[in-house]
Every structure is written in structure tokens, then in C-alpha cells.
């Protein structure tokens, strides 16, 4: 086999192996999949209202408020919004 064909095949094999699914990866920090799926089943028509108060002094804390409005389907499980 000619060296150029051999290099091309090696390159294609490497690309094919890199594209293969390596199975589930460790999830990043955040909401557990089961909690996200429960929210998706029970919450609809979700709207956010977010406001911030940014003080003039840079060393002062920024405060804020989040208001949620949604429709909640009947569920025997409690609704968890934050952990």
C-alpha cells in the first residue's frame, strides 16, 4: 500500500474513532436529570420577571428579585425550585 493512502486511512480511522459515542459522561453541576424531567412534566406556561438593583458604590452588593409565573399540573410530588 502506498504511504499516502496509508496516511489517509490512518487519518480517517482516527476521525471515525474520535466521533464514536464514548458513553455517558459525568454530568456538570446543575439540576439532576430526574428533577428536570419532573419539572418538564408538571410546569407549563413559565414566565420570569427578573430585576436587579445595582448600587453606585462598587463595593456594595448587587441585589435582585426573581418572580416566576407558571401553570402547575396536578402532581403527588412536591415542586422543587431550588436546591
XYZ file of N, CA and C in Angstrom:
249
model
N 0.854 -1.177 0.000
C 0.000 0.000 0.000
C 0.901 1.241 0.000
N 0.527 2.231 -0.779
C 1.323 3.445 -0.886
C 1.231 4.251 0.407
N 2.312 4.963 0.780
C 2.323 5.727 2.030
C 1.226 6.786 2.115
N 0.888 7.420 0.995
C -0.152 8.460 1.041
C -1.525 7.852 1.340
N -1.797 6.681 0.789
C -3.074 6.010 1.068
C -3.105 5.539 2.521
N -1.968 5.011 2.985
C -1.874 4.543 4.368
C -2.133 5.703 5.343
N -1.538 6.872 5.076
C -1.758 8.047 5.937
C -3.212 8.495 5.889
N -3.809 8.459 4.706
C -5.214 8.858 4.579
C -6.121 7.918 5.359
N -5.862 6.612 5.257
C -6.663 5.643 6.006
C -6.482 5.813 7.516
N -5.251 6.068 7.940
C -4.984 6.296 9.357
C -5.726 7.538 9.842
N -5.711 8.594 9.036
C -6.423 9.816 9.407
C -7.921 9.603 9.502
N -8.492 8.899 8.527
C -9.927 8.620 8.539
C -10.312 7.728 9.716
N -9.475 6.751 10.025
C -9.743 5.878 11.170
C -9.717 6.673 12.466
N -8.743 7.559 12.593
C -8.648 8.401 13.789
C -9.883 9.277 13.930
N -10.325 9.887 12.843
C -11.530 10.721 12.886
C -12.760 9.897 13.240
N -12.871 8.721 12.677
C -14.025 7.863 12.960
C -14.055 7.458 14.429
N -12.910 7.115 14.973
C -12.860 6.730 16.389
C -13.154 7.920 17.297
N -12.690 9.096 16.926
C -12.946 10.289 17.737
C -14.426 10.650 17.739
N -15.128 10.319 16.668
C -16.548 10.660 16.564
C -17.450 9.635 17.246
N -16.902 8.497 17.633
C -17.712 7.450 18.267
C -18.233 7.919 19.619
N -19.422 7.443 19.952
C -20.004 7.752 21.251
C -19.210 7.038 22.331
N -18.759 7.796 23.305
C -17.956 7.219 24.381
C -18.792 6.878 25.594
N -20.100 6.877 25.434
C -20.976 6.558 26.555
C -21.267 7.794 27.385
N -22.029 7.621 28.447
C -22.411 8.771 29.259
C -21.207 9.367 29.974
N -21.152 10.669 29.971
C -20.105 11.397 30.668
C -20.660 11.880 32.007
N -19.773 12.171 32.942
C -20.219 12.725 34.215
C -20.916 14.047 33.945
N -22.091 14.234 34.523
C -22.802 15.487 34.282
C -22.120 16.652 34.979
N -22.293 17.810 34.403
C -21.792 19.029 35.023
C -22.681 19.369 36.214
N -22.182 20.186 37.118
C -23.036 20.606 38.237
C -24.300 21.275 37.705
N -25.392 21.077 38.390
C -26.648 21.671 37.954
C -27.816 20.832 38.436
N -28.890 20.896 37.717
C -30.112 20.197 38.081
C -30.025 18.741 37.642
N -30.398 17.847 38.537
C -30.413 16.424 38.207
C -31.417 16.176 37.083
N -31.117 15.209 36.239
C -31.986 14.891 35.111
C -33.391 14.522 35.581
N -33.499 13.748 36.651
C -34.826 13.340 37.139
C -35.637 14.556 37.591
N -34.986 15.533 38.222
C -35.690 16.746 38.642
C -36.104 17.571 37.423
N -35.233 17.678 36.446
C -35.557 18.420 35.225
C -36.730 17.780 34.493
N -36.743 16.460 34.433
C -37.846 15.760 33.775
C -39.150 15.949 34.542
N -39.097 15.921 35.883
C -40.305 16.158 36.693
C -40.843 17.564 36.442
N -39.951 18.549 36.415
C -40.378 19.931 36.141
C -41.008 20.038 34.757
N -40.412 19.377 33.775
C -40.950 19.438 32.411
C -42.347 18.833 32.331
N -42.600 17.797 33.138
C -43.928 17.164 33.139
C -44.964 18.003 33.883
N -44.559 18.776 34.871
C -45.532 19.433 35.752
C -45.644 20.946 35.574
N -44.675 21.576 34.928
C -44.701 23.037 34.771
C -44.911 23.386 33.308
N -45.830 24.333 33.064
C -46.023 24.852 31.707
C -46.291 26.346 31.798
N -46.272 27.004 30.668
C -46.564 28.439 30.576
C -45.717 29.233 31.571
N -44.417 28.982 31.570
C -43.486 29.582 32.522
C -43.042 30.962 32.045
N -43.121 31.949 32.951
C -42.672 33.316 32.670
C -41.819 33.803 33.830
N -40.733 34.503 33.501
C -39.830 35.070 34.507
C -39.940 36.584 34.483
N -39.819 37.207 35.664
C -39.624 38.647 35.784
C -38.414 38.814 36.694
N -37.327 39.342 36.149
C -36.071 39.469 36.890
C -35.719 40.941 36.998
N -35.341 41.362 38.210
C -34.913 42.749 38.394
C -33.671 42.777 39.279
N -32.817 43.759 39.033
C -31.591 43.940 39.801
C -31.508 45.370 40.300
N -30.903 45.549 41.466
C -30.586 46.873 41.988
C -29.067 46.948 42.068
N -28.475 47.736 41.177
C -27.019 47.870 41.123
C -26.646 49.189 41.789
N -25.988 49.122 42.952
C -25.625 50.350 43.657
C -24.478 51.088 42.968
N -24.370 52.363 43.221
C -23.304 53.170 42.626
C -21.940 52.773 43.183
N -21.897 52.415 44.449
C -20.623 52.023 45.060
C -20.248 50.604 44.625
N -19.046 50.465 44.077
C -18.623 49.162 43.557
C -18.467 48.101 44.638
N -18.253 48.496 45.865
C -18.052 47.518 46.931
C -19.368 47.098 47.596
N -20.473 47.647 47.147
C -21.786 47.272 47.672
C -22.340 46.083 46.898
N -23.163 45.306 47.567
C -23.742 44.115 46.945
C -24.839 44.486 45.940
N -24.892 43.743 44.883
C -25.989 43.844 43.920
C -27.100 42.934 44.436
N -28.303 43.459 44.507
C -29.443 42.655 44.957
C -30.374 42.431 43.780
N -31.246 41.469 43.948
C -32.155 41.178 42.857
C -33.373 40.418 43.315
N -34.296 40.271 42.388
C -35.544 39.568 42.662
C -35.952 38.816 41.403
N -36.445 37.609 41.610
C -36.967 36.808 40.512
C -38.390 36.418 40.853
N -39.287 36.692 39.948
C -40.683 36.269 40.106
C -40.996 35.289 39.000
N -41.608 34.178 39.394
C -41.994 33.143 38.441
C -43.506 33.060 38.370
N -44.018 32.898 37.160
C -45.443 32.655 36.962
C -45.550 31.449 36.045
N -46.330 30.446 36.470
C -46.436 29.230 35.675
C -47.723 28.497 36.023
N -48.036 27.541 35.188
C -49.159 26.641 35.428
C -48.578 25.325 35.931
N -49.111 24.856 37.047
C -48.621 23.623 37.659
C -49.655 22.521 37.474
N -49.241 21.439 36.840
C -50.122 20.286 36.670
C -50.245 19.556 38.003
N -51.314 18.802 38.146
C -51.502 18.028 39.364
C -50.348 17.046 39.520
N -49.823 16.972 40.749
C -48.698 16.082 41.000
C -48.715 15.675 42.467
N -48.362 14.425 42.727
C -48.264 13.955 44.114
C -46.922 14.336 44.723
N -45.972 14.744 43.893
C -44.647 15.102 44.384
C -44.561 16.601 44.594
N -43.771 17.029 45.604
C -43.597 18.476 45.801
C -42.784 19.078 44.658
N -43.012 20.351 44.402
C -42.269 21.052 43.369
C -41.008 21.653 43.991
N -39.860 21.300 43.471
C -38.577 21.826 43.949
C -38.105 22.856 42.946
N -37.940 24.110 43.403
C -37.470 25.163 42.520
C -35.980 25.400 42.675
N -35.452 25.249 43.872
C -34.032 25.475 44.107
C -33.520 24.458 45.112
N -32.257 24.180 45.009
C -31.615 23.263 45.967
C -30.508 23.971 46.658
